[in-house]
Tab-separated table of C-alpha atoms and ligand atoms in Angstrom:
chain	number	residue	atom	x	y	z
A	1	MET	CA	7.247	-11.178	-13.097
A	2	ILE	CA	4.301	-8.774	-12.714
A	3	TYR	CA	1.124	-9.852	-10.906
A	4	LEU	CA	-2.040	-8.278	-12.291
A	5	VAL	CA	-4.919	-8.572	-9.838
A	6	ALA	CA	-8.609	-8.742	-10.760
A	7	GLY	CA	-11.446	-9.879	-8.565
A	8	ALA	CA	-14.799	-8.352	-9.406
A	9	ARG	CA	-16.718	-7.579	-12.579
A	10	PRO	CA	-15.573	-3.965	-13.096
A	11	ASN	CA	-11.939	-5.056	-12.753
A	12	PHE	CA	-12.012	-7.264	-15.824
A	13	MET	CA	-12.605	-4.369	-18.257
A	14	LYS	CA	-9.767	-2.482	-16.601
A	15	ILE	CA	-7.136	-5.198	-16.850
A	16	ALA	CA	-8.002	-6.200	-20.449
A	17	PRO	CA	-6.130	-3.405	-22.294
A	18	VAL	CA	-3.214	-3.589	-19.836
A	19	VAL	CA	-2.832	-7.314	-20.590
A	20	LYS	CA	-2.684	-6.575	-24.329
A	21	LYS	CA	-0.002	-3.916	-23.889
A	22	LEU	CA	2.051	-6.032	-21.476
A	23	ASP	CA	1.991	-8.788	-24.100
A	24	LYS	CA	3.056	-6.354	-26.804
A	25	ALA	CA	5.936	-5.060	-24.665
A	26	GLY	CA	7.047	-8.620	-23.894
A	27	LEU	CA	6.737	-8.121	-20.124
A	28	LEU	CA	6.058	-11.284	-18.138
A	29	TYR	CA	2.908	-11.263	-16.037
A	30	LYS	CA	0.397	-13.469	-14.302
A	31	ILE	CA	-3.294	-12.684	-13.936
A	32	ILE	CA	-4.410	-13.342	-10.372
A	33	HIS	CA	-8.194	-13.755	-10.114
A	34	THR	CA	-9.197	-13.479	-6.467
A	35	GLY	CA	-12.637	-15.067	-7.017
A	36	GLN	CA	-14.524	-12.153	-5.374
A	37	HIS	CA	-16.975	-12.536	-8.268
A	38	TYR	CA	-17.390	-16.126	-9.360
A	39	ASP	CA	-20.732	-16.612	-11.185
A	40	ALA	CA	-20.323	-17.374	-14.888
A	41	ASP	CA	-22.204	-14.204	-15.824
A	42	MET	CA	-20.201	-12.022	-13.388
A	43	SER	CA	-16.784	-13.372	-14.335
A	44	GLY	CA	-16.351	-16.122	-16.971
A	45	SER	CA	-18.406	-14.360	-19.644
A	46	PHE	CA	-16.218	-11.267	-19.277
A	47	PHE	CA	-13.016	-13.232	-19.828
A	48	ARG	CA	-14.569	-14.578	-23.038
A	49	ASP	CA	-15.990	-11.254	-24.264
A	50	LEU	CA	-12.779	-9.372	-23.526
A	51	ASP	CA	-10.607	-12.121	-24.952
A	52	LEU	CA	-8.647	-12.357	-21.716
A	53	PRO	CA	-6.449	-15.379	-21.048
A	54	VAL	CA	-7.621	-17.824	-18.385
A	55	PRO	CA	-6.273	-16.488	-15.063
A	56	HIS	CA	-2.928	-18.021	-14.197
A	57	ILE	CA	-3.866	-18.226	-10.516
A	58	TYR	CA	-7.384	-18.421	-9.078
A	59	LEU	CA	-7.704	-17.694	-5.352
A	60	GLY	CA	-11.402	-18.651	-5.119
A	61	VAL	CA	-12.267	-16.513	-2.096
A	62	GLY	CA	-15.965	-15.991	-2.908
A	63	SER	CA	-18.454	-13.861	-0.973
A	64	GLY	CA	-18.520	-12.878	2.686
A	65	THR	CA	-18.599	-9.862	4.956
A	66	HIS	CA	-16.100	-7.148	4.086
A	67	ALA	CA	-13.632	-8.351	6.710
A	68	GLN	CA	-14.020	-11.987	5.703
A	69	GLN	CA	-13.627	-11.273	2.002
A	70	THR	CA	-10.715	-8.849	2.418
A	71	GLY	CA	-9.027	-11.168	4.934
A	72	LYS	CA	-9.410	-14.239	2.739
A	73	VAL	CA	-7.938	-12.426	-0.274
A	74	MET	CA	-5.019	-11.205	1.846
A	75	MET	CA	-4.186	-14.649	3.184
A	76	ALA	CA	-4.424	-16.359	-0.193
A	77	PHE	CA	-2.517	-13.612	-2.019
A	78	GLU	CA	0.240	-13.510	0.584
A	79	GLU	CA	0.770	-17.228	0.159
A	80	ILE	CA	1.321	-16.964	-3.593
A	81	CYS	CA	3.667	-14.006	-3.073
A	82	PHE	CA	5.672	-16.164	-0.639
A	83	GLU	CA	5.882	-18.956	-3.203
A	84	SER	CA	7.165	-16.630	-5.888
A	85	LYS	CA	7.752	-12.948	-5.225
A	86	PRO	CA	6.628	-10.719	-8.115
A	87	SER	CA	8.653	-7.650	-9.133
A	88	LEU	CA	5.482	-5.507	-9.142
A	89	VAL	CA	1.789	-5.886	-8.377
A	90	ILE	CA	-0.845	-4.027	-10.409
A	91	VAL	CA	-4.232	-3.480	-8.781
A	92	VAL	CA	-7.180	-1.729	-10.444
A	93	GLY	CA	-10.295	0.106	-9.267
A	94	ASP	CA	-11.654	0.140	-5.750
A	95	VAL	CA	-13.052	-3.254	-4.797
A	96	ASN	CA	-12.137	-5.284	-1.723
A	97	SER	CA	-9.645	-7.350	-3.763
A	98	THR	CA	-7.838	-4.121	-4.730
A	99	VAL	CA	-7.080	-2.973	-1.201
A	100	ALA	CA	-6.393	-6.525	0.043
A	101	CYS	CA	-3.668	-7.230	-2.518
A	102	ALA	CA	-2.189	-3.731	-2.265
A	103	LEU	CA	-1.817	-4.137	1.491
A	104	VAL	CA	-0.174	-7.547	1.242
A	105	SER	CA	2.277	-6.300	-1.399
A	106	ALA	CA	3.198	-3.136	0.487
A	107	LYS	CA	4.007	-5.158	3.620
A	108	LEU	CA	6.173	-7.576	1.651
A	109	GLY	CA	8.075	-4.687	0.073
A	110	ILE	CA	6.674	-5.369	-3.404
A	111	PRO	CA	5.991	-2.196	-5.424
A	112	VAL	CA	2.283	-1.570	-6.057
A	113	ALA	CA	0.814	0.190	-9.077
A	114	HIS	CA	-2.781	1.397	-8.713
A	115	VAL	CA	-4.744	1.924	-11.900
A	116	GLU	CA	-7.630	4.417	-11.449
A	117	ALA	CA	-6.064	6.126	-8.445
A	118	GLY	CA	-7.254	9.327	-6.810
A	119	LEU	CA	-11.022	9.155	-7.382
A	120	ARG	CA	-12.921	10.397	-4.333
A	121	SER	CA	-16.629	10.629	-3.536
A	122	PHE	CA	-15.747	12.109	-0.111
A	123	ASP	CA	-18.344	9.735	1.297
A	124	ARG	CA	-16.760	7.318	3.729
A	125	SER	CA	-19.968	5.338	4.138
A	126	MET	CA	-19.126	3.839	0.725
A	127	PRO	CA	-16.909	0.768	1.118
A	128	GLU	CA	-15.170	1.676	-2.138
A	129	GLU	CA	-14.101	5.080	-0.754
A	130	ILE	CA	-12.267	3.358	2.093
A	131	ASN	CA	-10.639	0.982	-0.408
A	132	ARG	CA	-9.557	3.892	-2.613
A	133	LEU	CA	-8.102	5.965	0.235
A	134	LEU	CA	-6.097	3.095	1.692
A	135	THR	CA	-4.843	1.724	-1.614
A	136	ASP	CA	-3.572	5.139	-2.723
A	137	GLN	CA	-1.709	5.714	0.540
A	138	ILE	CA	0.386	2.564	0.064
A	139	ALA	CA	0.771	2.457	-3.725
A	140	ASP	CA	4.106	3.363	-5.332
A	141	LEU	CA	2.760	4.251	-8.771
A	142	LEU	CA	-0.596	5.990	-9.024
A	143	PHE	CA	-2.190	6.030	-12.470
A	144	THR	CA	-5.034	8.531	-12.742
A	145	THR	CA	-7.912	9.046	-15.168
A	146	CYS	CA	-8.327	12.798	-14.742
A	147	GLU	CA	-6.721	15.893	-13.272
A	148	ASP	CA	-9.243	15.989	-10.393
A	149	ALA	CA	-7.728	12.730	-9.190
A	150	ASP	CA	-4.189	14.193	-9.291
A	151	GLY	CA	-5.434	17.080	-7.138
A	152	ASN	CA	-7.058	14.716	-4.625
A	153	LEU	CA	-3.847	12.723	-4.294
A	154	ARG	CA	-1.677	15.800	-3.805
A	155	HIS	CA	-4.109	17.013	-1.187
A	156	GLU	CA	-3.596	13.729	0.674
A	157	GLY	CA	0.165	14.220	0.628
A	158	ILE	CA	1.114	11.910	-2.242
A	159	PRO	CA	4.281	13.257	-3.892
A	160	ASP	CA	4.051	14.348	-7.525
A	161	ASP	CA	6.649	11.865	-8.718
A	162	LYS	CA	4.345	8.958	-7.889
A	163	ILE	CA	1.359	10.348	-9.828
A	164	TYR	CA	0.876	9.640	-13.541
A	165	PHE	CA	-2.116	11.087	-15.385
A	166	VAL	CA	-2.552	8.466	-18.093
A	167	GLY	CA	-6.272	8.423	-18.948
A	168	ASN	CA	-8.970	5.814	-18.613
A	169	VAL	CA	-8.346	2.118	-19.264
A	170	MET	CA	-12.069	1.353	-19.107
A	171	ILE	CA	-12.500	3.622	-22.119
A	172	ASP	CA	-9.649	1.799	-23.924
A	173	THR	CA	-11.764	-1.333	-23.540
A	174	LEU	CA	-14.899	0.433	-24.726
A	175	TYR	CA	-13.207	1.583	-27.944
A	176	ASN	CA	-11.676	-1.852	-28.482
A	177	HIS	CA	-15.122	-3.513	-28.395
A	178	LEU	CA	-17.487	-1.004	-30.005
A	179	LYS	CA	-17.423	-2.776	-33.339
A	180	MET	CA	-18.266	-6.115	-31.731
A	181	ALA	CA	-21.058	-4.416	-29.791
A	182	GLU	CA	-22.507	-3.096	-33.056
A	183	GLU	CA	-22.690	-6.659	-34.309
A	184	SER	CA	-24.444	-7.973	-31.177
A	185	GLU	CA	-27.938	-9.364	-31.720
A	186	ILE	CA	-29.173	-8.390	-28.248
A	187	LEU	CA	-31.417	-5.521	-29.372
A	188	LYS	CA	-33.153	-7.734	-31.903
A	189	ARG	CA	-33.525	-10.548	-29.380
A	190	LEU	CA	-35.235	-8.179	-26.956
A	191	GLY	CA	-37.470	-6.690	-29.646
A	192	PHE	CA	-35.804	-3.267	-29.391
A	193	GLU	CA	-34.715	-3.323	-32.996
A	194	GLU	CA	-37.043	-4.224	-35.808
A	195	ASP	CA	-36.480	-3.734	-39.538
A	196	GLY	CA	-33.297	-1.797	-38.751
A	197	ARG	CA	-35.152	0.680	-36.522
A	198	VAL	CA	-34.137	1.055	-32.875
A	199	LYS	CA	-36.951	1.785	-30.442
A	200	ASP	CA	-36.598	4.028	-27.407
A	201	TYR	CA	-35.693	2.251	-24.182
A	202	ALA	CA	-33.922	2.972	-20.903
A	203	LEU	CA	-31.242	0.780	-19.368
A	204	LEU	CA	-30.992	0.430	-15.594
A	205	THR	CA	-28.400	-0.978	-13.187
A	206	LEU	CA	-28.582	-0.945	-9.401
A	207	HIS	CA	-26.345	-2.634	-6.874
A	208	ARG	CA	-24.843	-0.175	-4.354
A	209	PRO	CA	-25.462	-1.193	-0.744
A	210	SER	CA	-26.869	2.319	-0.124
A	211	ASN	CA	-29.643	1.641	-2.665
A	212	VAL	CA	-30.388	-2.035	-2.250
A	213	ASP	CA	-29.583	-3.065	1.319
A	214	GLU	CA	-32.558	-1.341	2.983
A	215	GLN	CA	-36.052	-2.506	2.140
A	216	ILE	CA	-37.758	0.883	2.142
A	217	LYS	CA	-35.081	2.491	-0.050
A	218	LEU	CA	-35.169	-0.320	-2.588
A	219	GLU	CA	-38.961	-0.438	-2.630
A	220	ASN	CA	-39.225	3.329	-3.204
A	221	LEU	CA	-36.671	3.175	-6.000
A	222	LEU	CA	-38.434	0.298	-7.751
A	223	ASN	CA	-41.728	2.187	-7.485
A	224	VAL	CA	-40.347	5.304	-9.132
A	225	LEU	CA	-38.593	3.238	-11.798
A	226	ASN	CA	-41.939	1.612	-12.589
A	227	GLN	CA	-43.293	5.124	-13.110
A	228	VAL	CA	-40.424	5.841	-15.518
A	229	HIS	CA	-41.377	2.597	-17.290
A	230	GLN	CA	-44.795	4.101	-18.071
A	231	ASN	CA	-42.981	6.625	-20.312
A	232	ILE	CA	-40.178	4.493	-21.701
A	233	PRO	CA	-39.545	0.732	-21.343
A	234	VAL	CA	-36.908	0.063	-18.695
A	235	LEU	CA	-34.589	-2.934	-18.997
A	236	PHE	CA	-32.851	-3.936	-15.791
A	237	PRO	CA	-29.994	-6.473	-15.922
A	238	ALA	CA	-29.743	-7.169	-12.201
A	239	HIS	CA	-26.617	-7.764	-10.143
A	240	PRO	CA	-26.902	-10.980	-8.038
A	241	ARG	CA	-26.721	-8.890	-4.878
A	242	THR	CA	-29.794	-6.871	-5.980
A	243	MET	CA	-31.665	-9.961	-7.117
A	244	LYS	CA	-31.031	-11.498	-3.690
A	245	GLN	CA	-32.311	-8.395	-1.890
A	246	ILE	CA	-35.445	-8.156	-4.049
A	247	LYS	CA	-36.286	-11.743	-3.169
A	248	LYS	CA	-35.410	-11.315	0.499
A	249	PHE	CA	-37.634	-8.220	0.876
A	250	ASP	CA	-40.442	-9.884	-1.050
A	251	LEU	CA	-40.426	-7.166	-3.731
A	252	ILE	CA	-40.494	-9.446	-6.737
A	253	HIS	CA	-44.015	-8.224	-7.587
A	254	LEU	CA	-42.457	-4.832	-8.407
A	255	VAL	CA	-40.482	-6.205	-11.341
A	256	ARG	CA	-41.179	-8.499	-14.212
A	257	TYR	CA	-38.423	-11.086	-13.977
A	258	ILE	CA	-37.492	-12.997	-17.107
A	259	GLU	CA	-34.727	-15.526	-16.689
A	260	ASP	CA	-34.437	-16.551	-20.326
A	261	ILE	CA	-34.384	-13.432	-22.483
A	262	SER	CA	-34.114	-15.373	-25.729
A	263	SER	CA	-37.795	-16.263	-25.513
A	264	GLU	CA	-39.128	-12.844	-24.540
A	265	ARG	CA	-40.250	-10.025	-26.814
A	266	SER	CA	-43.644	-8.882	-25.635
A	267	TRP	CA	-42.541	-7.503	-22.288
A	268	VAL	CA	-42.404	-3.856	-23.334
A	269	SER	CA	-46.127	-3.457	-22.733
A	270	GLY	CA	-45.898	-4.946	-19.192
A	271	LYS	CA	-46.618	-2.653	-16.280
A	272	ASN	CA	-43.316	-3.223	-14.449
A	273	ILE	CA	-39.650	-2.829	-15.384
A	274	LEU	CA	-38.106	-5.945	-16.888
A	275	MET	CA	-35.471	-7.554	-14.696
A	276	VAL	CA	-33.103	-9.983	-16.407
A	277	PRO	CA	-29.929	-11.753	-15.246
A	278	PRO	CA	-26.610	-9.858	-15.613
A	279	LEU	CA	-25.493	-9.443	-19.229
A	280	GLY	CA	-22.067	-9.927	-20.772
A	281	TYR	CA	-19.811	-7.001	-21.690
A	282	ILE	CA	-20.536	-6.893	-25.429
A	283	ASP	CA	-24.323	-7.166	-25.088
A	284	PHE	CA	-24.405	-4.569	-22.331
A	285	LEU	CA	-22.226	-2.177	-24.344
A	286	SER	CA	-24.510	-2.664	-27.320
A	287	LEU	CA	-27.593	-1.850	-25.224
A	288	MET	CA	-25.893	1.117	-23.584
A	289	SER	CA	-24.730	2.619	-26.878
A	290	LYS	CA	-28.256	2.623	-28.354
A	291	ALA	CA	-30.229	3.537	-25.214
A	292	LYS	CA	-32.209	6.747	-24.989
A	293	LEU	CA	-31.247	6.977	-21.350
A	294	VAL	CA	-29.251	5.106	-18.710
A	295	LEU	CA	-30.124	5.029	-15.002
A	296	THR	CA	-27.410	3.645	-12.762
A	297	ASP	CA	-25.549	3.660	-9.470
A	298	SER	CA	-22.395	2.193	-11.039
A	299	GLY	CA	-19.157	4.149	-11.277
A	300	GLY	CA	-17.879	2.906	-14.620
A	301	ILE	CA	-21.182	3.374	-16.434
A	302	GLN	CA	-21.064	7.112	-15.675
A	303	GLU	CA	-17.816	7.229	-17.651
A	304	GLU	CA	-18.913	4.955	-20.484
A	305	THR	CA	-22.131	6.922	-21.144
A	306	THR	CA	-20.089	10.133	-21.273
A	307	ILE	CA	-17.983	8.740	-24.095
A	308	LEU	CA	-20.999	7.251	-25.881
A	309	GLY	CA	-22.959	10.517	-25.593
A	310	ILE	CA	-25.859	8.806	-23.841
A	311	PRO	CA	-27.652	10.734	-21.063
A	312	CYS	CA	-27.003	9.138	-17.671
A	313	LEU	CA	-28.960	9.683	-14.467
A	314	THR	CA	-26.910	8.539	-11.495
A	315	LEU	CA	-29.012	7.215	-8.637
A	316	ARG	CA	-26.584	8.418	-5.974
A	317	GLU	CA	-26.092	11.539	-3.858
A	318	ASN	CA	-22.442	11.926	-4.898
A	319	THR	CA	-19.922	10.704	-7.403
A	320	GLU	CA	-16.187	10.045	-7.343
A	321	ARG	CA	-16.269	10.907	-11.053
A	322	PRO	CA	-17.301	14.603	-11.140
A	323	ILE	CA	-15.662	15.020	-14.549
A	324	THR	CA	-18.670	13.141	-16.005
A	325	LEU	CA	-20.950	15.867	-14.591
A	326	ARG	CA	-18.798	18.749	-15.826
A	327	GLU	CA	-17.647	17.435	-19.164
A	328	GLY	CA	-19.994	14.542	-19.832
A	329	THR	CA	-23.625	13.470	-19.953
A	330	ASN	CA	-24.076	12.559	-16.286
A	331	ARG	CA	-26.509	14.039	-13.744
A	332	LEU	CA	-26.838	13.136	-10.082
A	333	VAL	CA	-30.443	12.456	-9.080
A	334	GLY	CA	-30.033	10.477	-5.849
A	335	SER	CA	-33.204	8.610	-5.019
A	336	ASP	CA	-35.576	11.583	-5.119
A	337	PRO	CA	-38.673	10.416	-7.075
A	338	GLU	CA	-39.579	13.899	-8.318
A	339	LEU	CA	-36.098	14.619	-9.588
A	340	ILE	CA	-35.822	11.221	-11.277
A	341	LEU	CA	-39.135	11.729	-13.103
A	342	GLU	CA	-38.380	15.345	-13.970
A	343	GLU	CA	-34.941	14.546	-15.395
A	344	THR	CA	-36.317	11.561	-17.308
A	345	SER	CA	-38.971	13.724	-18.983
A	346	ARG	CA	-36.362	16.342	-19.809
A	347	ILE	CA	-34.164	13.737	-21.513
A	348	LEU	CA	-37.087	12.190	-23.384
A	349	GLY	CA	-37.961	15.636	-24.739
A	350	ASP	CA	-34.370	16.462	-25.735
A	351	ARG	CA	-32.376	15.816	-28.846
A	352	ALA	CA	-29.507	13.339	-28.552
A	353	SER	CA	-26.538	14.455	-26.412
A	354	GLU	CA	-23.166	15.125	-27.908
A	355	LYS	CA	-20.290	12.716	-27.486
A	356	LYS	CA	-17.639	14.142	-25.165
A	357	MET	CA	-14.064	13.151	-24.581
A	358	PRO	CA	-12.335	14.160	-21.356
A	359	LYS	CA	-8.572	14.547	-21.762
A	360	TYR	CA	-6.751	11.244	-22.410
A	361	TRP	CA	-9.943	9.181	-22.605
A	362	ASP	CA	-8.650	8.342	-26.026
A	363	GLY	CA	-8.068	4.588	-25.969
A	364	LYS	CA	-4.362	4.902	-25.180
A	365	ALA	CA	-4.298	4.776	-21.388
A	366	ALA	CA	-2.923	1.219	-21.152
A	367	GLU	CA	-0.117	2.108	-23.550
A	368	ARG	CA	0.881	5.048	-21.328
A	369	ILE	CA	0.746	2.829	-18.244
A	370	VAL	CA	2.990	0.172	-19.741
A	371	ASP	CA	5.478	2.834	-20.905
A	372	VAL	CA	5.740	4.085	-17.314
A	373	LEU	CA	6.096	0.524	-16.000
A	374	ILE	CA	8.925	-0.244	-18.397
A	375	GLY	CA	10.827	2.826	-17.170
A	376	TYR	CA	10.122	1.968	-13.534
A	377	LEU	CA	11.208	-1.653	-13.784
A	378	LYS	CA	14.490	-0.648	-15.475
A	379	LYS	CA	15.501	1.514	-12.503
B	1	UD1	C1	-18.407	-5.265	-5.734
B	1	UD1	C2	-17.585	-4.035	-5.379
B	1	UD1	C3	-18.213	-2.801	-6.031
B	1	UD1	C4	-18.436	-3.005	-7.503
B	1	UD1	C5	-19.244	-4.264	-7.710
B	1	UD1	C6	-19.496	-4.511	-9.171
B	1	UD1	C7	-16.518	-4.077	-3.169
B	1	UD1	C8	-16.562	-3.489	-1.815
B	1	UD1	N1	-17.558	-3.798	-3.958
B	1	UD1	O1	-19.667	-5.121	-5.104
B	1	UD1	O2	-17.363	-1.713	-5.847
B	1	UD1	O3	-19.123	-1.895	-8.029
B	1	UD1	O4	-18.539	-5.350	-7.138
B	1	UD1	O5	-20.210	-5.647	-9.398
B	1	UD1	O6	-15.570	-4.749	-3.497
B	1	UD1	N2	-22.593	-12.461	-5.661
B	1	UD1	C9	-22.987	-13.555	-6.370
B	1	UD1	N3	-22.168	-13.974	-7.375
B	1	UD1	C10	-21.019	-13.358	-7.684
B	1	UD1	C11	-20.626	-12.250	-6.926
B	1	UD1	C12	-21.425	-11.809	-5.927
B	1	UD1	O7	-24.029	-14.146	-6.127
B	1	UD1	O8	-20.338	-13.794	-8.630
B	1	UD1	C13	-23.475	-11.959	-4.570
B	1	UD1	C14	-23.147	-12.551	-3.242
B	1	UD1	O9	-24.344	-12.808	-2.599
B	1	UD1	C15	-22.419	-11.443	-2.525
B	1	UD1	C16	-23.027	-10.195	-3.135
B	1	UD1	O10	-23.353	-10.554	-4.474
B	1	UD1	O11	-22.584	-11.483	-1.154
B	1	UD1	C17	-22.107	-9.016	-3.134
B	1	UD1	O12	-20.839	-9.334	-3.761
B	1	UD1	P1	-19.509	-8.549	-3.310
B	1	UD1	O13	-18.376	-8.961	-4.133
B	1	UD1	O14	-19.358	-8.633	-1.845
B	1	UD1	O15	-19.844	-7.026	-3.600
B	1	UD1	P2	-20.602	-6.365	-4.843
B	1	UD1	O16	-21.884	-5.803	-4.381
B	1	UD1	O17	-20.607	-7.263	-6.017
């Protein structure tokens, strides 16, 4: 029995294609949802959109400090491993649930497979960087998305026979859902598409602690994004963490917050960016694929925009995904107002970017992973 761990929003897109291929190969598995993300629009809607089965086991750990959250996942996960020891545990990405379950498994002598291994921002102030470094040190099978990641792992002393360059499962999911995204009504509902014509708009996401946990940083960013909004309407589906910070710092006057998007169409002319609750996978993919520009501090969105050929400005000083800078449509702009405005104007003046495909971002990553797992489990 394989345990497949998912806890937070970006994990769900990564497990989806693996689940399909495990099913196809007839391998027995259980989905373990740690409950790190628990809101309907951070979790449940993704299981529906991605056609994932209801998790077999729900640990329900919820929010907390890093130590509390990681500790709670470890205790709950250890207990289920005691009840029934899996033959292998698959963890994905770099969230607290990833490192927590990898650590428990390694100590119980259960082999760990890490999907999306080897990415490094070389910035240890990022909680995800710590999670990535630790998970990779104790994993037995390391599945990578690019050759940079293989190099990083070798540099950290991971032997070659543990590293498998298989491609990008998040992109498998993107390809699997593009047709559904084309059929989404979200652009029409928001007034971005009328009489078959798509208007120009920018899509924004923001949730990294380094951008939203300090009042002055968040305030400055919202101010510059409001300036961008003067040139192109900016739609901002906000992570609950960001929403909470905006309220806490009393910055709500810097956004126009609409809770029920089905009733709103006239917002484009408003003076501030439009903040809406988090969107589901299909609607977000639809918006991303037709956007003139994406502004984000997310990791996965840097990869998705590369494949979609949509210009992406990353509101961070570094990235663990440099391949999207070299081979894709991504640019790092940090939080420098001048650079953000300059790059936005450049993109608005440009023709559309080309679609790019880094090696093995071809929709077949999960298939390669399951092939390796079959060989490994036979040994
Ligand atoms: C986590 C991941 C991050 C990932 C992000 C995607 C870690 C260290 N971070 O960050 O890598 O990019 O998910 O979303 O694991 N909250 C809710 N409802 C929810 C979930 C969270 O209200 O369903 C609020 C809580 O107030 C919580 C805060 O958001 O304290 C942060 O959630 P948490 O899971 O700790 O980290 P994220 O910022 O979501």
